[in-house]
Short mmCIF file of C-alpha atoms and ligand atoms in Angstrom, two decimals:
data_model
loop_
_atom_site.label_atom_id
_atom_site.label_comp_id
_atom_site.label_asym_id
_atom_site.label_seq_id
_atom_site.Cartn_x
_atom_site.Cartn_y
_atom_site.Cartn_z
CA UNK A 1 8.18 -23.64 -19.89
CA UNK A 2 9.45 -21.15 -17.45
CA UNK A 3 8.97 -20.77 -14.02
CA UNK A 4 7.48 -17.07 -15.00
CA UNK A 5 5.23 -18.38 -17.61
CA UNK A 6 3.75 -20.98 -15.40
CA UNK A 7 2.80 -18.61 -12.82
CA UNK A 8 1.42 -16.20 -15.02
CA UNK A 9 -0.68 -19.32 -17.26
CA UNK A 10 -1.99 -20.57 -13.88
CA UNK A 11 -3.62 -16.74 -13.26
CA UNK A 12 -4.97 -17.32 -16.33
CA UNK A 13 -6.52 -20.66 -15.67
CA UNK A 14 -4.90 -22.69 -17.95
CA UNK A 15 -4.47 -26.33 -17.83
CA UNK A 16 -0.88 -26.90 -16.34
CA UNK A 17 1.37 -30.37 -15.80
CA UNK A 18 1.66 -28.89 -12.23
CA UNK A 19 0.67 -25.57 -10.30
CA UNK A 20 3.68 -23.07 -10.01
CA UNK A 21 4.87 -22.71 -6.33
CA UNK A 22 5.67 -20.06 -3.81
CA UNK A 23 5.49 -19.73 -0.09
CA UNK A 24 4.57 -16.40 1.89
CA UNK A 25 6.94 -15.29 3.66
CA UNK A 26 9.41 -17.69 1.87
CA UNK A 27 12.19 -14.63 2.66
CA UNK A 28 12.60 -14.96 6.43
CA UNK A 29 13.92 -15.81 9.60
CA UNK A 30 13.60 -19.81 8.82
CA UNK A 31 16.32 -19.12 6.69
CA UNK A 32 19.74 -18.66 7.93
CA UNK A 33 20.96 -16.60 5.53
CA UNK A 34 18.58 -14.23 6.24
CA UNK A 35 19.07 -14.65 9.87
CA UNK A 36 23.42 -13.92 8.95
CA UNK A 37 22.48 -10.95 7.15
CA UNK A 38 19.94 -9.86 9.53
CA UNK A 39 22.44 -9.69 12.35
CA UNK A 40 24.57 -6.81 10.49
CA UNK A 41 21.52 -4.75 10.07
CA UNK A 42 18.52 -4.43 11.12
CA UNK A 43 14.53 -4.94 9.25
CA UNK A 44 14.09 -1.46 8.59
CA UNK A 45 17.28 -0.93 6.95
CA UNK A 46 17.56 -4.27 4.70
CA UNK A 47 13.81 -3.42 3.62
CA UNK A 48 14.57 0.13 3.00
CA UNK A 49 18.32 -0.48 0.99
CA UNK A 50 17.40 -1.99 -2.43
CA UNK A 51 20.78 -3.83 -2.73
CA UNK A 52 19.85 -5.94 0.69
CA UNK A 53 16.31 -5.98 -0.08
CA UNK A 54 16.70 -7.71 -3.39
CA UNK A 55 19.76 -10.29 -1.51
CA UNK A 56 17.10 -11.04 0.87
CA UNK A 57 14.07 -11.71 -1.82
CA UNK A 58 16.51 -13.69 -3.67
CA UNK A 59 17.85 -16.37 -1.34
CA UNK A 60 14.95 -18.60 -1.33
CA UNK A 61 15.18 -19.16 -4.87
CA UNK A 62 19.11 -19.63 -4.68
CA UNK A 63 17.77 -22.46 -2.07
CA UNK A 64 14.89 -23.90 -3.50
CA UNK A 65 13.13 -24.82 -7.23
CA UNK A 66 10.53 -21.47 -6.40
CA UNK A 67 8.28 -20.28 -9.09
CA UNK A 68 7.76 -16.33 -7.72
CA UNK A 69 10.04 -14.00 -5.95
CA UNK A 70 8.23 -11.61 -3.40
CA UNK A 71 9.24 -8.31 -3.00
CA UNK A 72 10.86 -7.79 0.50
CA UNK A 73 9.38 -5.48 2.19
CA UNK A 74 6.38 -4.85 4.63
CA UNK A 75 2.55 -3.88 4.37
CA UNK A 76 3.52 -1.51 7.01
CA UNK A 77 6.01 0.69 4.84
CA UNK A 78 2.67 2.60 3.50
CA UNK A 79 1.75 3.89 6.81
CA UNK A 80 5.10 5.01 7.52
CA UNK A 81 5.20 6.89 4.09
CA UNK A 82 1.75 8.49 5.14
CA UNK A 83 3.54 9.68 8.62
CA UNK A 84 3.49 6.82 10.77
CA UNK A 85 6.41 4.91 11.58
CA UNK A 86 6.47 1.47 13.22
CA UNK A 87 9.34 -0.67 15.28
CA UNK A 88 9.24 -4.13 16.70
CA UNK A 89 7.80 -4.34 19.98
CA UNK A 90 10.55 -6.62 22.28
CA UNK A 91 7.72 -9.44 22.98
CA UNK A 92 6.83 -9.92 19.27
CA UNK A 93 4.45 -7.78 17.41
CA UNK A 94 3.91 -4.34 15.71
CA UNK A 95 4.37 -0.76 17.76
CA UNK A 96 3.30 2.19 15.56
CA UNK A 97 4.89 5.21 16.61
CA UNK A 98 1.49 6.51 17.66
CA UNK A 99 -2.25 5.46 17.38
CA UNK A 100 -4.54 7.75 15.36
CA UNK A 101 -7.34 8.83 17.36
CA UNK A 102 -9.78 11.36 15.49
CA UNK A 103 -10.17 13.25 12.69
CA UNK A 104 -7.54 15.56 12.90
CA UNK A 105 -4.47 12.74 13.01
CA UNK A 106 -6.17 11.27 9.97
CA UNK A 107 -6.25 14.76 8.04
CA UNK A 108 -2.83 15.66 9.15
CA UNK A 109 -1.31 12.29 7.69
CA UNK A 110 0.81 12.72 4.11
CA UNK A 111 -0.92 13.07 0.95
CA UNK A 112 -1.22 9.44 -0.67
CA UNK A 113 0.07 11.60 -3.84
CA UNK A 114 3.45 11.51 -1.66
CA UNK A 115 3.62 8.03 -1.33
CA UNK A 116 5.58 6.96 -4.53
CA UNK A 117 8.27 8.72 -4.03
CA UNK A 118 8.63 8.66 -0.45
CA UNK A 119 8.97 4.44 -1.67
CA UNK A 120 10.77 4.98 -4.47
CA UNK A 121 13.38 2.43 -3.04
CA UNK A 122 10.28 -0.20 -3.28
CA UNK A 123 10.61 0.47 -7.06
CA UNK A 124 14.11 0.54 -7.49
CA UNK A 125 13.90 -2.64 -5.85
CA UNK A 126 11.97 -3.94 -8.21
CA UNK A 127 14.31 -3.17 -11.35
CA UNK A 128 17.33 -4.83 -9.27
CA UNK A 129 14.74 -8.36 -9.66
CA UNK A 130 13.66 -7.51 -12.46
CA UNK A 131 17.38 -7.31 -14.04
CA UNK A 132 18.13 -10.42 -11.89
CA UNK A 133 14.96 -12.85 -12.43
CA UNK A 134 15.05 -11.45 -16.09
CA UNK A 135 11.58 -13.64 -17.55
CA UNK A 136 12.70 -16.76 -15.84
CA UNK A 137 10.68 -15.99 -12.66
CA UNK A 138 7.53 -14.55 -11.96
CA UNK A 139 8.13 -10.93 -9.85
CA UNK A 140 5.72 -10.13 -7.31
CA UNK A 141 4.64 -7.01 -5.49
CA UNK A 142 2.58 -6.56 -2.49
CA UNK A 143 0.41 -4.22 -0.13
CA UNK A 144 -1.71 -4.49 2.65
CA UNK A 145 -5.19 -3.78 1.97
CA UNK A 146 -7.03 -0.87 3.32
CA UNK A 147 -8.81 -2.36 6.12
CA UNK A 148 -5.36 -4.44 7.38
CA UNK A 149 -3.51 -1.11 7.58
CA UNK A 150 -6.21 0.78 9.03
CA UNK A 151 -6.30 -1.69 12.01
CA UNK A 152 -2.47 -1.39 12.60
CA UNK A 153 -3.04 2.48 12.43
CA UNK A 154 -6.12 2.63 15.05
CA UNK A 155 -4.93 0.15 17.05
CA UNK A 156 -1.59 1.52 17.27
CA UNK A 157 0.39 -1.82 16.35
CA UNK A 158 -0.47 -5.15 16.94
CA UNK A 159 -3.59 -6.16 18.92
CA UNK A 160 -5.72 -9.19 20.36
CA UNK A 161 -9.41 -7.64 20.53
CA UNK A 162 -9.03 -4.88 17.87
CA UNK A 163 -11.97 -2.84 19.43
CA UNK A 164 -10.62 0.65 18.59
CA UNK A 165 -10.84 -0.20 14.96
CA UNK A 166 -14.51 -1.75 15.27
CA UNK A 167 -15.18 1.15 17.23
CA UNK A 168 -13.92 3.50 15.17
CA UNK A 169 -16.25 1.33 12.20
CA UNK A 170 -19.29 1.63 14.01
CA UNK A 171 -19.26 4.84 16.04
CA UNK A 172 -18.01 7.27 13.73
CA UNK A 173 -18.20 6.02 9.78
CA UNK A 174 -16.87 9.19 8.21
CA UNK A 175 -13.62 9.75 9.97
CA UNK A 176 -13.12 5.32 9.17
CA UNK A 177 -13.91 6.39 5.38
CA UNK A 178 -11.72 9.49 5.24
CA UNK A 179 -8.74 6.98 6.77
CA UNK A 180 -9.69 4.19 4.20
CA UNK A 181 -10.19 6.66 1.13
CA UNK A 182 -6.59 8.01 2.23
CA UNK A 183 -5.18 4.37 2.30
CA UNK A 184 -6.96 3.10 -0.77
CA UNK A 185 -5.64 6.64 -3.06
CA UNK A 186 -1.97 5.51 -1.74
CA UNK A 187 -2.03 1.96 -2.60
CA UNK A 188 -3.65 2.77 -5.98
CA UNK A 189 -0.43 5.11 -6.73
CA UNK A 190 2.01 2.61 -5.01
CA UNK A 191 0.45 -0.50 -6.78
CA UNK A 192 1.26 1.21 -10.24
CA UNK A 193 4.50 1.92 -9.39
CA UNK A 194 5.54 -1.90 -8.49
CA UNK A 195 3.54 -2.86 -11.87
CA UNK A 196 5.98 0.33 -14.20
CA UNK A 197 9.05 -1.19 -11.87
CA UNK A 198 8.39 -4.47 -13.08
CA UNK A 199 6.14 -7.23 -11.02
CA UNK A 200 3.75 -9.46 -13.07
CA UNK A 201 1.37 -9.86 -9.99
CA UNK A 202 0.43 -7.82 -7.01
CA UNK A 203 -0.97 -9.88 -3.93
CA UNK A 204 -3.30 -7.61 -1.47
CA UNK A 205 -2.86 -8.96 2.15
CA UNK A 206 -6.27 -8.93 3.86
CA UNK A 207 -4.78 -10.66 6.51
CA UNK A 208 -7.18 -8.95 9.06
CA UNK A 209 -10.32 -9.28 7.45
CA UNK A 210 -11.30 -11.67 8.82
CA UNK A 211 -12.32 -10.24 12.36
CA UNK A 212 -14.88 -7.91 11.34
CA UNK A 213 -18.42 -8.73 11.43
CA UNK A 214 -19.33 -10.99 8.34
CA UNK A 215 -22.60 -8.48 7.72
CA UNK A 216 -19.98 -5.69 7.22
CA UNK A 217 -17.11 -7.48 5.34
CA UNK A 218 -18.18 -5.76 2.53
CA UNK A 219 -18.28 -1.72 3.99
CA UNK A 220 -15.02 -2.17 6.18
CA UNK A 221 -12.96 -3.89 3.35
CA UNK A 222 -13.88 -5.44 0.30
CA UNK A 223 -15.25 -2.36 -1.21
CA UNK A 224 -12.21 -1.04 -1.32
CA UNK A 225 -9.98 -3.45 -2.66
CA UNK A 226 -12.18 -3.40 -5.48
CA UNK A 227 -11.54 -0.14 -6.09
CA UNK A 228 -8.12 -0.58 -5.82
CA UNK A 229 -8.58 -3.21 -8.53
CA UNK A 230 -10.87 -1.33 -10.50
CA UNK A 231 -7.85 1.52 -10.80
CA UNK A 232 -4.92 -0.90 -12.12
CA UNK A 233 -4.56 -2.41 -16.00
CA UNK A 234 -7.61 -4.15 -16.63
CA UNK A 235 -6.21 -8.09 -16.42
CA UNK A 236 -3.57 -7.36 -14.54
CA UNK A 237 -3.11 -10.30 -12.48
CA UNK A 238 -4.21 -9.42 -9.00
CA UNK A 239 -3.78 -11.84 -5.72
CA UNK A 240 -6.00 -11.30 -2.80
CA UNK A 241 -5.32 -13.28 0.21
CA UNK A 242 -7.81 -12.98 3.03
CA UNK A 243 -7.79 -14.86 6.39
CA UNK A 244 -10.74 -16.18 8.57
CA UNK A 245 -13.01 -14.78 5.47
CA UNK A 246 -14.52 -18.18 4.15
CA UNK A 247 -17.76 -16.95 4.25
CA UNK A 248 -17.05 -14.29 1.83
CA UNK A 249 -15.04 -16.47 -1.24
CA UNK A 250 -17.77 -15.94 -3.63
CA UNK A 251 -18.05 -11.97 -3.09
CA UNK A 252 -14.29 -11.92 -3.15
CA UNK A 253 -14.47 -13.79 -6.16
CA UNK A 254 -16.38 -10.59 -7.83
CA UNK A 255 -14.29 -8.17 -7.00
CA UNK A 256 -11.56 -7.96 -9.70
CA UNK A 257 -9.28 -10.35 -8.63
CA UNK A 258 -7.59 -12.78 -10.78
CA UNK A 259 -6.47 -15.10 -7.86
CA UNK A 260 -7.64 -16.18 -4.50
CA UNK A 261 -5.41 -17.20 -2.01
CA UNK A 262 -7.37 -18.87 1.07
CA UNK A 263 -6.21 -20.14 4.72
CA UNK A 264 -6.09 -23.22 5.22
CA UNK A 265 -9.59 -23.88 7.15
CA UNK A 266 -10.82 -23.61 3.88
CA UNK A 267 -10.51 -27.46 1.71
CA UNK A 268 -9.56 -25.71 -1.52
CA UNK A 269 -10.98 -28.07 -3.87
CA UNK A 270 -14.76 -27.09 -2.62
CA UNK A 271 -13.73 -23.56 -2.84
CA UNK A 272 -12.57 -24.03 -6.37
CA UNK A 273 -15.65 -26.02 -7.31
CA UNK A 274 -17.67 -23.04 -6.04
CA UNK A 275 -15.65 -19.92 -7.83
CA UNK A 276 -16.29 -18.70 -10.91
CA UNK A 277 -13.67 -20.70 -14.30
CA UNK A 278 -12.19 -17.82 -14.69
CA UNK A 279 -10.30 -17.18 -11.19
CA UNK A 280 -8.05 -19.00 -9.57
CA UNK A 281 -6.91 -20.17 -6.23
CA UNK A 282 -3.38 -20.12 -4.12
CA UNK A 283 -2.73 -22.04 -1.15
CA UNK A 284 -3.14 -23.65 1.01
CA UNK A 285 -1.38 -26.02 3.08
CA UNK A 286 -1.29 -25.32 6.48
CA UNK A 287 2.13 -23.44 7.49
CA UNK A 288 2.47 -25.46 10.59
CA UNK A 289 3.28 -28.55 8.85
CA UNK A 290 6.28 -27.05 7.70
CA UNK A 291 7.23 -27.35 11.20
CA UNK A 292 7.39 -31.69 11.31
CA UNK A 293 9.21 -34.09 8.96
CA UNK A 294 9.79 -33.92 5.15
CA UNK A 295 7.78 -36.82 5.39
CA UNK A 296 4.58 -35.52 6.53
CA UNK A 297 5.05 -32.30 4.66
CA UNK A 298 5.29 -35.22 1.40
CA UNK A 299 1.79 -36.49 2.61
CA UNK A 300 0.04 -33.68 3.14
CA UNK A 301 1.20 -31.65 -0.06
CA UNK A 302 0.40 -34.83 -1.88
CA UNK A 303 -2.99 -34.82 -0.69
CA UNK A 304 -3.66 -30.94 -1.39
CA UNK A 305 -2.51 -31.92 -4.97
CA UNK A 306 -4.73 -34.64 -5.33
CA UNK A 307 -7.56 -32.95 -4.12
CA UNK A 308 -7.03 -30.63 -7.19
CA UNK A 309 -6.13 -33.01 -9.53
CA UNK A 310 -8.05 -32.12 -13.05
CA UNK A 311 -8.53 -28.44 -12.03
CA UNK A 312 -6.98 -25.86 -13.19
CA UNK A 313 -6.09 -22.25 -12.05
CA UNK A 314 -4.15 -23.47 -9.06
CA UNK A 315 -1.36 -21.87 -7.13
CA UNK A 316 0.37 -24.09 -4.60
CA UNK A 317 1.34 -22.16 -1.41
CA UNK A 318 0.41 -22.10 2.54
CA UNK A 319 -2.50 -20.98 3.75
CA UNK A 320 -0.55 -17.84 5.53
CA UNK A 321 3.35 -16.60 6.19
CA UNK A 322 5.88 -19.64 6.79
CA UNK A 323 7.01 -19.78 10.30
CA UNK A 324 10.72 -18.81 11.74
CA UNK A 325 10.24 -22.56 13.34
CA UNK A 326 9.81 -24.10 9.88
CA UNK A 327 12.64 -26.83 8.58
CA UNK A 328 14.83 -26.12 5.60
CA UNK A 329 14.35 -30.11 5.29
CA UNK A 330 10.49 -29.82 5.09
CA UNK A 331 10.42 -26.35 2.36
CA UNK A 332 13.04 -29.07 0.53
CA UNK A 333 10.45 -32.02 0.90
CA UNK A 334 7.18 -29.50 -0.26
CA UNK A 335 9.39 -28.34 -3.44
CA UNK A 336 10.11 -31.92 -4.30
CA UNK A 337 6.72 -32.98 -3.94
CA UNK A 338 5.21 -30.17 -6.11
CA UNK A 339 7.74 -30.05 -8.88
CA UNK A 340 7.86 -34.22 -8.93
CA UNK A 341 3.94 -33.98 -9.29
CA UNK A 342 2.24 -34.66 -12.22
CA UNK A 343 -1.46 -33.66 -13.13
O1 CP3 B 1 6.49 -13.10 1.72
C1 CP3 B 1 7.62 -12.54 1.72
O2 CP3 B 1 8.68 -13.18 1.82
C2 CP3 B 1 7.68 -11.04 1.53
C3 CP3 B 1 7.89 -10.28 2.69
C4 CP3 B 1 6.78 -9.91 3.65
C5 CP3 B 1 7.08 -9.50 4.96
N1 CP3 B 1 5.94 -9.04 5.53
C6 CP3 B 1 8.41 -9.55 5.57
C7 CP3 B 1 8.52 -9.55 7.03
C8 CP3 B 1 5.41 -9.76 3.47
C9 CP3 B 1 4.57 -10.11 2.28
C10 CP3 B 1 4.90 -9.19 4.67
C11 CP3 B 1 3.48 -8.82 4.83
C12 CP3 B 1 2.98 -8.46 6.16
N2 CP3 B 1 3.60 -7.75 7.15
C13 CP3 B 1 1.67 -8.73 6.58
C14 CP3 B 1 0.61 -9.40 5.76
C15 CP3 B 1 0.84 -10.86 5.65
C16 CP3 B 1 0.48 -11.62 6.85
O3 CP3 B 1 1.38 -12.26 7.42
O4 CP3 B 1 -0.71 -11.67 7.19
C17 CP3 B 1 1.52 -8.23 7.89
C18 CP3 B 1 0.29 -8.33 8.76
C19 CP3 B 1 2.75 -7.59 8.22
C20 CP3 B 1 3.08 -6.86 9.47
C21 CP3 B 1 4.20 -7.53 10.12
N3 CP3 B 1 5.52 -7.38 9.72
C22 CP3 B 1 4.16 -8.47 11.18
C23 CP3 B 1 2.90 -8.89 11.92
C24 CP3 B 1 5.49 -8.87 11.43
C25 CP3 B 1 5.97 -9.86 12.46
C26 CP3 B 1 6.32 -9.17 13.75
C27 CP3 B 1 6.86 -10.20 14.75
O5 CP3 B 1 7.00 -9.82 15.90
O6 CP3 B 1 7.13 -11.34 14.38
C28 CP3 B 1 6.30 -8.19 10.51
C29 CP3 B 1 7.75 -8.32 10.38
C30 CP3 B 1 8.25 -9.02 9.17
N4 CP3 B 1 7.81 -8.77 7.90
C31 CP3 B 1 9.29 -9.99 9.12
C32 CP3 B 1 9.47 -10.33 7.78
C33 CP3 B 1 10.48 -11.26 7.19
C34 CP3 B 1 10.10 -10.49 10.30
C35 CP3 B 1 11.09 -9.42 10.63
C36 CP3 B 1 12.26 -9.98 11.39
O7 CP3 B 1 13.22 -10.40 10.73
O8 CP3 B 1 12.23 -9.94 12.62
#
């Protein structure tokens, strides 16, 4: 069986000898490869040059017995097609060029009906894998969801408190729906492009939703991913991954997706137990561990695995991006353990 149809059986819930494997962020600055090539360049440039981009996405599998190659790239490259750049602040974290403050910045951003081509180097991206990976490996493509990118937008780039956002939410509801009808139109058309360029899964980063009330989960984010969902192949194997939104599995569960992915607070055999058969979960070791030895990462993989032994529809990954402090010796130990397991 091949790495690609593994992957894709698991979305389907099918009964596997051991779950496929990927890590978030598994392209990055633990690696020093990407570290070497980062060096001559710069993030902006490697993400926006498909040549580089697909180098980059394909190192950790030249390294390591992965399952899925992620796109590289950025949630952050939709705002920028939409009119709003972002850098790297010096101290770590997200600067948009500006913050959008009322109505009129929203209604003067670009039409989301620019946003494929304005990207088009996402999909030509994509066709580099897809020639590369040929059906060996599983392809994937990503996006932020609405909500996520709306926060960077408000809030001008990274943030602790995110207030202008929830303010923005609470005190004035149709300027945050024109912003999140913009967003949701774009990643509809940018979504379909990755699928006609080639990726067998798209994984919607929610990483933010998480922070809003739990009441309004459902009005500031999940709403819209589903109709994100709702506008792409029917059973087209969709990902979401949501942090800090435990609470909110089983609504998440209805809305479309094929797959799950859950931070690691959550003990994934419980939240498997509690979703419907017919969708599966990804995760969800915690990413710090990668930090230690191989031979804690050994223990604690083996435990996840256990913990899911006899159910299928599982994904192994972390619960959220590796770190740039991770080992090379401890994403070696977690790809022994998983590919030397047997269910
Ligand atoms: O998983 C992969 O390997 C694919 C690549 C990927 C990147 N960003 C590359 C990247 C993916 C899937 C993302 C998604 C992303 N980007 C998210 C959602 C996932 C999550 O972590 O919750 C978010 C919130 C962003 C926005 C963003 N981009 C942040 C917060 C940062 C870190 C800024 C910092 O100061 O550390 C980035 C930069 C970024 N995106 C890097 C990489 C490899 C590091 C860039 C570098 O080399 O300095």
């Amino acid at each position: 069986m091949t790495s690609r149809e593994r992957f894709l059986a698991a979305c389907r819930n099918e009964p596997l000898e051991r779950p496929p494997l990927w890590v978030m962020r598994q392209a990055g600055r633990y690696l020093p490869e990407y570290r070497a090539l980062k060096a001559q360049s710069s993030f902006l440039h490697m993400v926006r040059t498909p040549e580089i981009a697909t180098e980059v996405t394909l190192q950790p599998l030249r390294r390591f017995a992965l399952d899925a190659a992620i796109l590289f790239s950025d949630i952050l490259v939709i705002p920028e097609a939409l009119g709003q750049g972002y850098s790297f602040r010096d101290a770590g974290g997200i600067a948009m060029d500006r913050r959008l403050e009322g109505r009129a910045d929203i209604e003067n951003l670009a039409p989301a009906a620019a946003v494929p081509e304005r990207l088009d180097y996402v999909a030509a991206t994509l066709r580099l894998l897809r020639r590369e990976l040929g059906d060996r490996h599983a392809l994937l493509g990503f996006g932020g969801s609405p909500w996520t990118l709306a926060t960077y937008m408000v809030e001008g780039g990274s943030t602790d408190d995110f207030e202008r956002i929830k303010e923005l939410f609470y005190a004035d509801r149709g300027t945050f729906e024109a912003l999140l009808e913009r967003l949701t139109e774009a990643l509809i058309l940018y979504f379909r492009m990755q699928i006609a360029a080639g990726a067998d899964a798209i994984q919607i980063f929610d990483s933010w939703g998480g922070i809003i009330a739990g009441p309004d989960y459902e009005a500031a984010s999940l709403r819209w991913i589903r109709r994100i969902i709702a506008a792409l192949p029917a059973e087209f194997p969709v990902i979401l991954y949501a942090k800090g939104t435990a609470p909110h599995v089983t609504d998440q569960a209805f809305a479309g997706a094929r797959v799950l992915s859950v931070d690691w607070t959550c003990d994934l055999a419980a939240v498997r137990r509690a979703l419907p058969g017919n969708v599966a979960v990804q995760g969800n070791l915690d990413p710090v561990l990668l930090n230690t030895t191989p031979g804690i990462v050994a223990r604690e993989a083996t435990r996840l695995l256990e913990s899911m032994r006899g159910r299928a529809g599982h994904i192994f990954n972390l619960g959220h991006g590796i770190t740039p402090r991770a080992r090379i010796e401890c994403m070696e130990a977690l790809v022994a353990t998983i590919t030397g397991w047997r269910g």
